[in-house]
XYZ file of C-alpha atoms in Angstrom:
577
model
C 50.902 192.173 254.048
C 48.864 192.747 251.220
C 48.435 190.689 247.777
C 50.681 193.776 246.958
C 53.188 193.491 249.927
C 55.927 191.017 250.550
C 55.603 186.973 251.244
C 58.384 185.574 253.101
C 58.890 181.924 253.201
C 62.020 179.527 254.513
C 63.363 176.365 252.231
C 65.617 173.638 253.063
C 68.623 172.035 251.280
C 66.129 169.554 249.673
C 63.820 171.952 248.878
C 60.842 171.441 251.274
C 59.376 174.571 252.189
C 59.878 174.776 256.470
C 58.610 178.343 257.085
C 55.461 180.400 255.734
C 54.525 183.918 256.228
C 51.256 185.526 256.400
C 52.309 187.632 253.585
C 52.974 184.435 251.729
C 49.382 183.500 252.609
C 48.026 186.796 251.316
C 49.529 186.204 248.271
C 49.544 182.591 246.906
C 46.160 181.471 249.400
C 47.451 179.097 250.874
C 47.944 178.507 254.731
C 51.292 177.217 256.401
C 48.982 173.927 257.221
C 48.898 173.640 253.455
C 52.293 174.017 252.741
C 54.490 173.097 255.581
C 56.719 170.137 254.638
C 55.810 170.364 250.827
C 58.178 170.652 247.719
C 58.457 174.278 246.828
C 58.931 173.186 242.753
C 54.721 172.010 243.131
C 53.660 175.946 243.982
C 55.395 176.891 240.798
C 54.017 176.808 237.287
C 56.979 175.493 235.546
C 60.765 173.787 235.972
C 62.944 176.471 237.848
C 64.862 178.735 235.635
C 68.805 177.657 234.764
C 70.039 180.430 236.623
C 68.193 179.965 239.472
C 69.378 176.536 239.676
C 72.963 177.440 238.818
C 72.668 180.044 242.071
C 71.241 177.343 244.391
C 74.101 174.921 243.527
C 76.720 177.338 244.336
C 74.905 178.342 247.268
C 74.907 182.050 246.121
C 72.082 184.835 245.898
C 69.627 184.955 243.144
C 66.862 187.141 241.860
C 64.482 187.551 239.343
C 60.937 186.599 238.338
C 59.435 183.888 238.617
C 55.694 182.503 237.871
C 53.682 180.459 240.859
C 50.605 179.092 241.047
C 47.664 180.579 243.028
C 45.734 178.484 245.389
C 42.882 178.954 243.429
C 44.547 177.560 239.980
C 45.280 181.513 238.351
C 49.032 182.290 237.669
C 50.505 184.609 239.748
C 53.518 186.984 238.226
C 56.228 187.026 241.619
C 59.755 188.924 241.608
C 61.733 186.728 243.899
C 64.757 186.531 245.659
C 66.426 183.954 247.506
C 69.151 184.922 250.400
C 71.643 181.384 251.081
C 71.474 180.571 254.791
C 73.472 178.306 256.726
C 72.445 176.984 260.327
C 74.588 175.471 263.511
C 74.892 172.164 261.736
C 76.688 173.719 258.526
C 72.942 172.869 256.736
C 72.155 175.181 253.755
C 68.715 176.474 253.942
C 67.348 179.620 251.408
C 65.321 182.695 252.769
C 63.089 183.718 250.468
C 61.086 186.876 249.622
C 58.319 187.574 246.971
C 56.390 190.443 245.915
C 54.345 191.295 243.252
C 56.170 193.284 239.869
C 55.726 196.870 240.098
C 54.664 196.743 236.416
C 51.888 194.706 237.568
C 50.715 196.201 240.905
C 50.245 199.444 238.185
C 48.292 197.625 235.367
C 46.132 196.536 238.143
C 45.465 200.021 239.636
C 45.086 201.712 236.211
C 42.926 198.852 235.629
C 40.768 199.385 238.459
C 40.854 203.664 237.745
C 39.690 202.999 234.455
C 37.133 200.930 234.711
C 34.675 202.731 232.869
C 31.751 201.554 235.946
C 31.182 203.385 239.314
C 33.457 201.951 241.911
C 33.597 202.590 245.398
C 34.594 201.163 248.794
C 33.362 202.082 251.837
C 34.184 201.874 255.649
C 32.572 199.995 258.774
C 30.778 203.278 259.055
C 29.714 203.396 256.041
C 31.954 206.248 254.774
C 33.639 206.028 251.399
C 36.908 205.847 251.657
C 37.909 205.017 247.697
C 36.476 205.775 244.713
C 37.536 205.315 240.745
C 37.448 207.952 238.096
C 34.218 206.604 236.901
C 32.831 206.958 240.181
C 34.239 210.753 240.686
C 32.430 211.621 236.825
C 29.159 210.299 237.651
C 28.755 212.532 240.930
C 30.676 215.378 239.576
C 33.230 215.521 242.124
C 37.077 214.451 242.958
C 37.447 212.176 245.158
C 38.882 214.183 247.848
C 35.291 215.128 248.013
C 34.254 212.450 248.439
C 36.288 210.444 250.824
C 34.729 210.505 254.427
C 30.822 211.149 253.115
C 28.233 208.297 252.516
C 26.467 207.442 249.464
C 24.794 210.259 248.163
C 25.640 212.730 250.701
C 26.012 216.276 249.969
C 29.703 217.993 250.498
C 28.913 219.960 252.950
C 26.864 216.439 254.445
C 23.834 219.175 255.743
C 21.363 216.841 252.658
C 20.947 213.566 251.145
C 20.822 213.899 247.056
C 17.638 212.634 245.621
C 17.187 209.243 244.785
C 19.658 208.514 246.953
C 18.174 207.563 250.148
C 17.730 204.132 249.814
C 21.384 203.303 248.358
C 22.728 204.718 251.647
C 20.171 202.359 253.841
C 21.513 199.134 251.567
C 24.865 200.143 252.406
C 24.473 199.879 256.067
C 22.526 196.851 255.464
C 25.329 194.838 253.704
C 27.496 195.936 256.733
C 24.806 194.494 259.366
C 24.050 191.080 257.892
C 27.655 190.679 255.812
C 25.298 189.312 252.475
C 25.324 191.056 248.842
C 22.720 193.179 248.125
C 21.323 194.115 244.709
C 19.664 197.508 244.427
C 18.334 199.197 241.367
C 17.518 202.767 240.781
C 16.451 205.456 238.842
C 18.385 208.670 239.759
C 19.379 212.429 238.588
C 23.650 212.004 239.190
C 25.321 215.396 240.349
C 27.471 214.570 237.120
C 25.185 213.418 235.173
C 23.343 215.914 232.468
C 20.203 213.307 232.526
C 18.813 210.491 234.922
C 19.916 206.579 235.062
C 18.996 204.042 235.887
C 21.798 202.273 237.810
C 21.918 198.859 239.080
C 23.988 198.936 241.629
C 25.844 195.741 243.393
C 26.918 196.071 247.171
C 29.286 193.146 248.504
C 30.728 193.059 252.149
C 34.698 193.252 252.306
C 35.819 190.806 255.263
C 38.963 189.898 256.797
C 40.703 186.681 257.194
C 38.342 185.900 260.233
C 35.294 186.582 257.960
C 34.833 189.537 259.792
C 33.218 192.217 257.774
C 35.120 195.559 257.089
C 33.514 197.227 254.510
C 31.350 197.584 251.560
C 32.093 197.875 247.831
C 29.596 199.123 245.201
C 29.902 198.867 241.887
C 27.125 200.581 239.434
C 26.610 199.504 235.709
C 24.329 202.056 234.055
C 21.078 200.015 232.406
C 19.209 203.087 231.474
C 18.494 201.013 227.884
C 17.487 198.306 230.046
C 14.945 199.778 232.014
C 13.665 201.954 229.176
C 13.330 198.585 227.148
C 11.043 197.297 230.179
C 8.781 200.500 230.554
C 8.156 200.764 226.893
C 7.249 196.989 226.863
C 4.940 197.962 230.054
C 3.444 201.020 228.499
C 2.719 198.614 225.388
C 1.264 195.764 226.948
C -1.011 198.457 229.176
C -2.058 200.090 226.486
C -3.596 196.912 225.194
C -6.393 197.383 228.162
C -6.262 201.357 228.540
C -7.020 202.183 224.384
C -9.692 200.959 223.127
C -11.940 200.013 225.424
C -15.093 201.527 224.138
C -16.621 201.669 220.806
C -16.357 205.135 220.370
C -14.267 207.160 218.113
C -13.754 209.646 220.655
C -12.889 208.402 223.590
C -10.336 205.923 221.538
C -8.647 209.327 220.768
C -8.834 210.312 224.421
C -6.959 207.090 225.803
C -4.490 207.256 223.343
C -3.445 210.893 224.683
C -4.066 209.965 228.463
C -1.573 206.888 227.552
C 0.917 208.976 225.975
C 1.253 211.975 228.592
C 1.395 208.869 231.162
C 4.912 207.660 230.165
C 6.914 209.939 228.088
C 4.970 212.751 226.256
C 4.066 216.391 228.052
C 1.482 217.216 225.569
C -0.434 215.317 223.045
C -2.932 216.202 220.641
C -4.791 214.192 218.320
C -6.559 214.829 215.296
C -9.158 212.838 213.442
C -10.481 213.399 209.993
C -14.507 214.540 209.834
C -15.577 212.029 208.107
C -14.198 209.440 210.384
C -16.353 210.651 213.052
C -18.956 210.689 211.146
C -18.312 206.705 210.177
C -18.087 207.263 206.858
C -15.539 205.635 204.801
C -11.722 207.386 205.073
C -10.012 209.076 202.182
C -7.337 207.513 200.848
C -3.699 209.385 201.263
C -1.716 211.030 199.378
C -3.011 212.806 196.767
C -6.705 213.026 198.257
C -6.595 217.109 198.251
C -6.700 218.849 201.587
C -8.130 217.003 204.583
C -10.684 218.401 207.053
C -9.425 217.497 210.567
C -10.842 218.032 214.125
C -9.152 218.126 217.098
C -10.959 215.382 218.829
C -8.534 215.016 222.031
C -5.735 216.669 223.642
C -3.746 216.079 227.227
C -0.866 217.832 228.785
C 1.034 217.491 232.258
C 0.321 220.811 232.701
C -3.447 221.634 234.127
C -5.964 223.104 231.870
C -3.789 222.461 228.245
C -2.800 225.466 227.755
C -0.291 224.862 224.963
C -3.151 224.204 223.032
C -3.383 226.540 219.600
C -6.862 224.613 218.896
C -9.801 223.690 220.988
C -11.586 220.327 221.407
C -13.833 219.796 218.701
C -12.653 222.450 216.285
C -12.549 221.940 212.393
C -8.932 222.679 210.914
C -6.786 221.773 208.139
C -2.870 221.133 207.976
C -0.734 223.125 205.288
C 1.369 219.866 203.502
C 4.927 221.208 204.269
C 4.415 221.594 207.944
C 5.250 218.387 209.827
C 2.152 217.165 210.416
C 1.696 217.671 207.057
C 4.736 215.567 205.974
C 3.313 213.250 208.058
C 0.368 212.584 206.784
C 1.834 212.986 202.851
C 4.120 210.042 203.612
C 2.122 208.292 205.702
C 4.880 207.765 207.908
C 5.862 209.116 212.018
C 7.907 212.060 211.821
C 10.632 213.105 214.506
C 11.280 216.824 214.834
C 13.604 219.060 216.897
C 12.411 222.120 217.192
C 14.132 224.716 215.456
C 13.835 228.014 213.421
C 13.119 225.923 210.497
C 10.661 223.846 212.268
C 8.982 226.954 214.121
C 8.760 228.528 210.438
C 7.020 225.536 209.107
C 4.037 225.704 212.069
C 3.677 229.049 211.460
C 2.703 228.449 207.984
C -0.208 226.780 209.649
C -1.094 229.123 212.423
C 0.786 231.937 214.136
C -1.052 230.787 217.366
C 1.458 227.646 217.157
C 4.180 229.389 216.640
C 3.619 231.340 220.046
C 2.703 227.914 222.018
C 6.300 226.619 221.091
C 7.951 229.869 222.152
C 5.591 230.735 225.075
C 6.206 226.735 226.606
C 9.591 226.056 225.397
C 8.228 223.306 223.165
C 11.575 221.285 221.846
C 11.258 218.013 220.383
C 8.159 216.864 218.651
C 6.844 213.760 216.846
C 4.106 213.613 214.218
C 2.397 210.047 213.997
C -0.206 209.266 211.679
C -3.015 207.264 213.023
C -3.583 204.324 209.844
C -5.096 201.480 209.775
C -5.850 198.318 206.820
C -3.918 200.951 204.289
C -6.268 204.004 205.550
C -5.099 207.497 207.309
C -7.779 208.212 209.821
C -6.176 210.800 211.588
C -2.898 211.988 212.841
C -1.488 212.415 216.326
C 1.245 215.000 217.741
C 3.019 214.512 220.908
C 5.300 217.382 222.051
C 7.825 217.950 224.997
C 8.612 220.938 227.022
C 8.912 219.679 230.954
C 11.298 216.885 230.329
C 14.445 218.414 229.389
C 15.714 215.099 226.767
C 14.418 215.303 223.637
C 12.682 212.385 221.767
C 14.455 209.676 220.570
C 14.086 207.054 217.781
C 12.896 204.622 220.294
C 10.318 207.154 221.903
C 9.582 207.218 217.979
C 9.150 203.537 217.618
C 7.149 203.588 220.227
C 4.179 206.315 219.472
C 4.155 204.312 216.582
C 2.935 201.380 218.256
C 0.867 202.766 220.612
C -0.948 205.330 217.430
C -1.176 201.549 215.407
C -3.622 200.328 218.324
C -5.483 203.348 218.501
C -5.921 203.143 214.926
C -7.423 199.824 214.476
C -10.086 200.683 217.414
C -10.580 203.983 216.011
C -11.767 201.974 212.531
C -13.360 199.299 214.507
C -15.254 202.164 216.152
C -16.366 204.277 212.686
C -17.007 200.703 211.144
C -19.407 199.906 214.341
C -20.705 203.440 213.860
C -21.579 203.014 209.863
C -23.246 199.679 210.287
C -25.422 200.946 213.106
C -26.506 203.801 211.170
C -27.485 201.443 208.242
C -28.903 198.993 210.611
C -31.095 201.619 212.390
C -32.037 202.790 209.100
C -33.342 199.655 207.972
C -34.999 199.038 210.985
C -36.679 201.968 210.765
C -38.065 201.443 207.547
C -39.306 198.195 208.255
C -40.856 198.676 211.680
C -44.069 200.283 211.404
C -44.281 204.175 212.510
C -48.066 204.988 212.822
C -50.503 201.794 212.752
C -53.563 202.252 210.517
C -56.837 202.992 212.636
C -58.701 199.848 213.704
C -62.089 199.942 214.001
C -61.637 196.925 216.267
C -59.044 198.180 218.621
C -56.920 200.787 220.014
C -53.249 200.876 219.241
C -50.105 201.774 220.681
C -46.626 201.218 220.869
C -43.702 202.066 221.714
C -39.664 200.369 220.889
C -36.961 200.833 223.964
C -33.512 199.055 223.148
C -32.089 197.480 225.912
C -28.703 199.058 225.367
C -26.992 202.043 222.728
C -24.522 199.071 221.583
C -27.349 196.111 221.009
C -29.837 198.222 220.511
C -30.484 197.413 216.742
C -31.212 194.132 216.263
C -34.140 191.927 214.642
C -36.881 192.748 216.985
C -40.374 193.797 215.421
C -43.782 194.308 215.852
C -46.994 194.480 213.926
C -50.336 194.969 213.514
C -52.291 193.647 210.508
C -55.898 193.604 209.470
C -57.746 191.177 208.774
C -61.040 190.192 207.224
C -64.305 190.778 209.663
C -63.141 193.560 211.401
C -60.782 191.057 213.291
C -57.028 192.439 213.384
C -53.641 190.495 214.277
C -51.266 191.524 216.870
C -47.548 190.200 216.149
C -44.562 190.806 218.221
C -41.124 188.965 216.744
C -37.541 188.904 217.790
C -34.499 187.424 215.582
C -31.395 186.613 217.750
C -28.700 188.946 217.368
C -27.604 192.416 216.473
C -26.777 195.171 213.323
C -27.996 194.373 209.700
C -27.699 190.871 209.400
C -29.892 190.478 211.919
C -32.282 193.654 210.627
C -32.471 191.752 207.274
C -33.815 188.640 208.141
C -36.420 190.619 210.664
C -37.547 191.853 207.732
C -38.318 188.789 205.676
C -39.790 187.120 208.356
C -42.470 189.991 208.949
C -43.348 189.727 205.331
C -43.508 186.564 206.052
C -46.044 186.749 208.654
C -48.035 189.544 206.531
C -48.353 186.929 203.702
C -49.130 184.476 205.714
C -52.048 186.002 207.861
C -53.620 187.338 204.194
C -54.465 183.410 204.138
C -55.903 183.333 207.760
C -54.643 180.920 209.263
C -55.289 180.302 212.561
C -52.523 181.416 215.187
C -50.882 178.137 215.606
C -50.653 176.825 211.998
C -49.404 180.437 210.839
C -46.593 179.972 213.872
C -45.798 176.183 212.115
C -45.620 177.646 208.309
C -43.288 180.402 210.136
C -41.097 177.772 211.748
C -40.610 175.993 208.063
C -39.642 179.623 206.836
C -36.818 179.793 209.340
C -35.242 176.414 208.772
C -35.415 177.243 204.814
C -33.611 180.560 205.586
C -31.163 179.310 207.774
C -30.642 176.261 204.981
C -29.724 178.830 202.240
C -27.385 180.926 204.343
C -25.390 177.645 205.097
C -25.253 177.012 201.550
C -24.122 180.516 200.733
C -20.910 180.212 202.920
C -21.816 183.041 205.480
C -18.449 183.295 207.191
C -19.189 186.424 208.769
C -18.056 186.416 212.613
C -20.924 188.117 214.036
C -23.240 185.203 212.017
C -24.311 182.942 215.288
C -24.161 180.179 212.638
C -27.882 179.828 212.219
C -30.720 181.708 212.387
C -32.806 181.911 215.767
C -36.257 183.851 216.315
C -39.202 183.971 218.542
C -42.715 185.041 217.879
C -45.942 185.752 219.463
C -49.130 186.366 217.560
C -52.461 186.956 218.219
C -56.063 187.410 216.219
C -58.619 189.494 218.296
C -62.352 189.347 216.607
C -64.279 192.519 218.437
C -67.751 190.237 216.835
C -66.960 187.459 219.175
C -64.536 189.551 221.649
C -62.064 186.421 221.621
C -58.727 186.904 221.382
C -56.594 183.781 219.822
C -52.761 183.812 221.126
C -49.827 181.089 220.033
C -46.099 181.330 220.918
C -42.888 180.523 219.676
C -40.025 180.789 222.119
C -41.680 184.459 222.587
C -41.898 185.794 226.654
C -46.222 185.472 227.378
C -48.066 188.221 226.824
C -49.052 190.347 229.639
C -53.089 191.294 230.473
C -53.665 194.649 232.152
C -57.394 194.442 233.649
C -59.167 197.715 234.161
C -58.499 198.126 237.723
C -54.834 197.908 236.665
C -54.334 194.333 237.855
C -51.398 192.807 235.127
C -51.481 188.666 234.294
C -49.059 187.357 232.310
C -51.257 184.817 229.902
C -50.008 180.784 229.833
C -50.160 179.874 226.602
């Protein structure tokens, strides 16, 4: 007997329960050792009803329901009769029966149909032998169907569904070692119009004897769950994968590459001109119409050929077209695509019009890429291969992802302005063609150690001097861009002025050193909180006087590396000054 058969147990005239069923076990939880010589009033909730004890005095039949108490403390709804029994010595005794309320043995079924998560139990063999209506809607089939088939099994059993594989080997599992097993996937259901992903819960079903006999799994769907997790992933990825360069360019690049990676099949993005060129970004709206190139684009298919416009082309966006809207707003744009939508890109190019119908382009989103209150660019993300259109959270989500890209795409054009003033101050400072000396021959020639430090507050010179004699000065001020380009510059007018009064090598070094701790002095006072300021100024210097009358050559040095002496067989000594 089930909890839904009948329990059987045998009472005496006082009311002590003397015989116990194994239905009555199945039912209430407890064993005869439990109950055996017990009061039959303590397995009930409450006093007996007045009828019932009305019927027991008069020793006659009685029926009706009756509430006892579960083994494990829950209430349990009985319908119960009780037959009057005498035995040889004229002793009354009560035969009693229990089962379970038809009204209740149906809520619990209809319960258990309508669950609205997966259910099903399966066999020793690992065959399903009952499923829920939940169950039968999420693989598309009755479950006549499915009765006698495992997990994922086709109906004619010749395949295993996809995804599927590794559900079937858990089963079997839970029915080797009798212990739960959690199992999570991401799947394509035969009734399902998308994929899930389904966390799935698979508990052994044993016998009194703790036997096992089965398997029952139970699904919840926690597609939002898993989605949540990716797009935190993609976000936190993203972090190392855009941006890592300072270059405009390939910023653009990683943002696409990131995007196709997790839930775009094409991606495009657009920069203005002038933020490749590092100049300084129009502000939108109302700024007139915008010169864009396409700087990157990325699809899952090989080659990009949805692409209307090639890498590095020129092209402008007509303002009622969504990227247009876009931009004018300043805000991300979620499109399906429609006849209205397809007549909109056609205002902009016919080509485009042709990619959506040629590819079976559906959903788009238009995100502009902004960044401290400035538009730099915009980028468009498109699907055609995955069959669900974008969502809101997809939205959200290019959002964040075009937000990063932005910031290193200003960082970048920033980096790319101040090196192009920096160079050009260094250029003007730093001597091009030395004057001819009588004295000696010159030559030179300035290598930076790297494109990204490579202007900085390194210098050279050469300066004449009275008697034919001529100075030789090679400088260096620590760090990079203009900061450091400025104060390169002082300091070799510095040095000019201060060889005009010829001092000797090691004095003009001194009067240097007093120059530095003056400039550093008023740049403290001025409040420089600039990050890339190293919080006070550092240089090195080496100069030398050569007189051709004497053919001595005076050398001091400041921090400077020695100089290096190439004799005329090629032999180089580096000098210790």
């Amino acid at each position: 007997m089930g909890e839904h058969g009948v329990a059987s147990a045998a009472v005496d005239a006082r009311g002590v329960i003397v015989a116990w069923s194994t239905g009555a076990r199945d039912l209430l939880g407890y064993g005869p050792e439990e109950v055996l010589g017990r009061p039959a009033a303590e397995l009930l909730t409450g006093p007996l009803p007045a009828p019932a004890g009305r019927s027991l005095t008069r020793r006659v039949e009685w029926r009706g329901p009756l509430d006892a108490r579960h083994r494990d403390g829950h209430r349990v709804e009985l319908e119960l009769v009780a037959h009057p029994l005498t035995d040889a010595a004229g002793e009354a005794r009560w035969f009693v029966t229990a089962t379970v309320p038809e009204s209740v043995a149906r809520l619990r079924g209809w319960a258990l149909d309508q669950l609205p998560v997966p259910i099903a139990l399966f066999d020793q063999d690992g065959l399903a032998v009952a499923t829920n209506s939940a169950m039968e809607g999420v693989m598309g089939r009755p479950e006549k169907d499915l009765l006698g088939r495992r997990v994922g099994e086709s109906v004619d059993g010749r395949r295993k569904l996809p995804g599927f594989e590794g559900l079937d080997a858990a089963v079997r599992r839970v029915l080797r070692t009798g212990e739960p097993v959690p199992y999570e996937a991401w799947l394509h259901a035969p009734g399902e119009a998308r994929e899930h992903a389904w966390l799935v819960s698979l508990s052994p079903l044993k016998d009194d004897a703790g036997a096992v006999r089965g398997t029952c799994l139970v699904a919840l769907d926690s597609t939002e769950q898993f989605l949540a997790r990716r797009r935190l992933t993609m976000v936190n990825e993203s972090g190392g994968r855009i941006g890592s360069t300072l270059d405009v360019a390939r910023t653009a690049e990683e943002l696409a590459e990131v995007c196709t990676d997790y839930f775009a099949d094409f991606v495009m993005v657009d920069l203005l001109d002038s933020v490749l060129a590092g100049e300084e970004a129009p502000l939108l709206p109302g700024a007139g119409p915008l010169l864009f190139r396409r700087t990157a684009q990325r699809s899952v298919l090989e080659g990009c050929p949805e692409a209307a416009i090639p890498v590095g082309s020129r092209h402008t966006y007509d303002e009622k077209s969504p990227p247009g809207r876009a931009l004018t707003s300043g805000r991300a744009l979620l499109y399906e695509v429609d006849d209205t939508v397809r007549r909109l890109w056609a205002a902009d190019s016919p080509t485009r019009d042709r990619s959506i119908d040629t590819y079976g382009i559906h959903s788009l989103m238009a995100v502009p890429l902004r960044a401290r209150g400035v538009t730099l660019g915009l980028s468009l993300l498109a699907r055609h291969r995955t069959p669900e259109p974008f969502t809101e959270d997809d939205l959200l989500l290019a959002e964040e992802l075009a937000a990063r890209a932005a910031v290193c795409v200003d960082n970048a054009r920033r980096y790319t302005r101040e090196h192009a003033i920096a160079l050009g101050l260094q250029r003007s400072l730093l001597r091009h063609h030395a004057p001819r000396q009588a004295a000696v021959e010159i030559a030179s020639r300035y290598q930076p150690a790297s494109s990204r430090a490579g202007i900085g507050g390194d210098w050279f010179d050469v300066i004449p001097l009275s008697g034919a004699r001529v100075a030789l000065v090679v400088g260096d001020v620590v760090g990079h861009g203009v900061q450091a380009s400025a104060t390169m510059g002082r300091l070799r007018t510095a040095v000019r002025t201060l060889a005009d009064v010829d001092l000797a090598p090691d004095e003009l070094l001194t009067q240097l050193d007093d120059i530095v701790l003056r400039l550093d002095t008023e740049t403290a006072a001025d409040g420089d909180d600039d990050a890339d300021s190293p919080g006070e100024i550092g240089a090195t210097c080496l100069y030398a006087v050569y007189d051709p009358t004497t053919r001595q050559c005076t050398m001091a040095r400041a921090g400077h590396p020695p100089p290096a002496l190439v004799a005329p067989d090629g032999e180089v000594e580096f000098l210790d000054l």
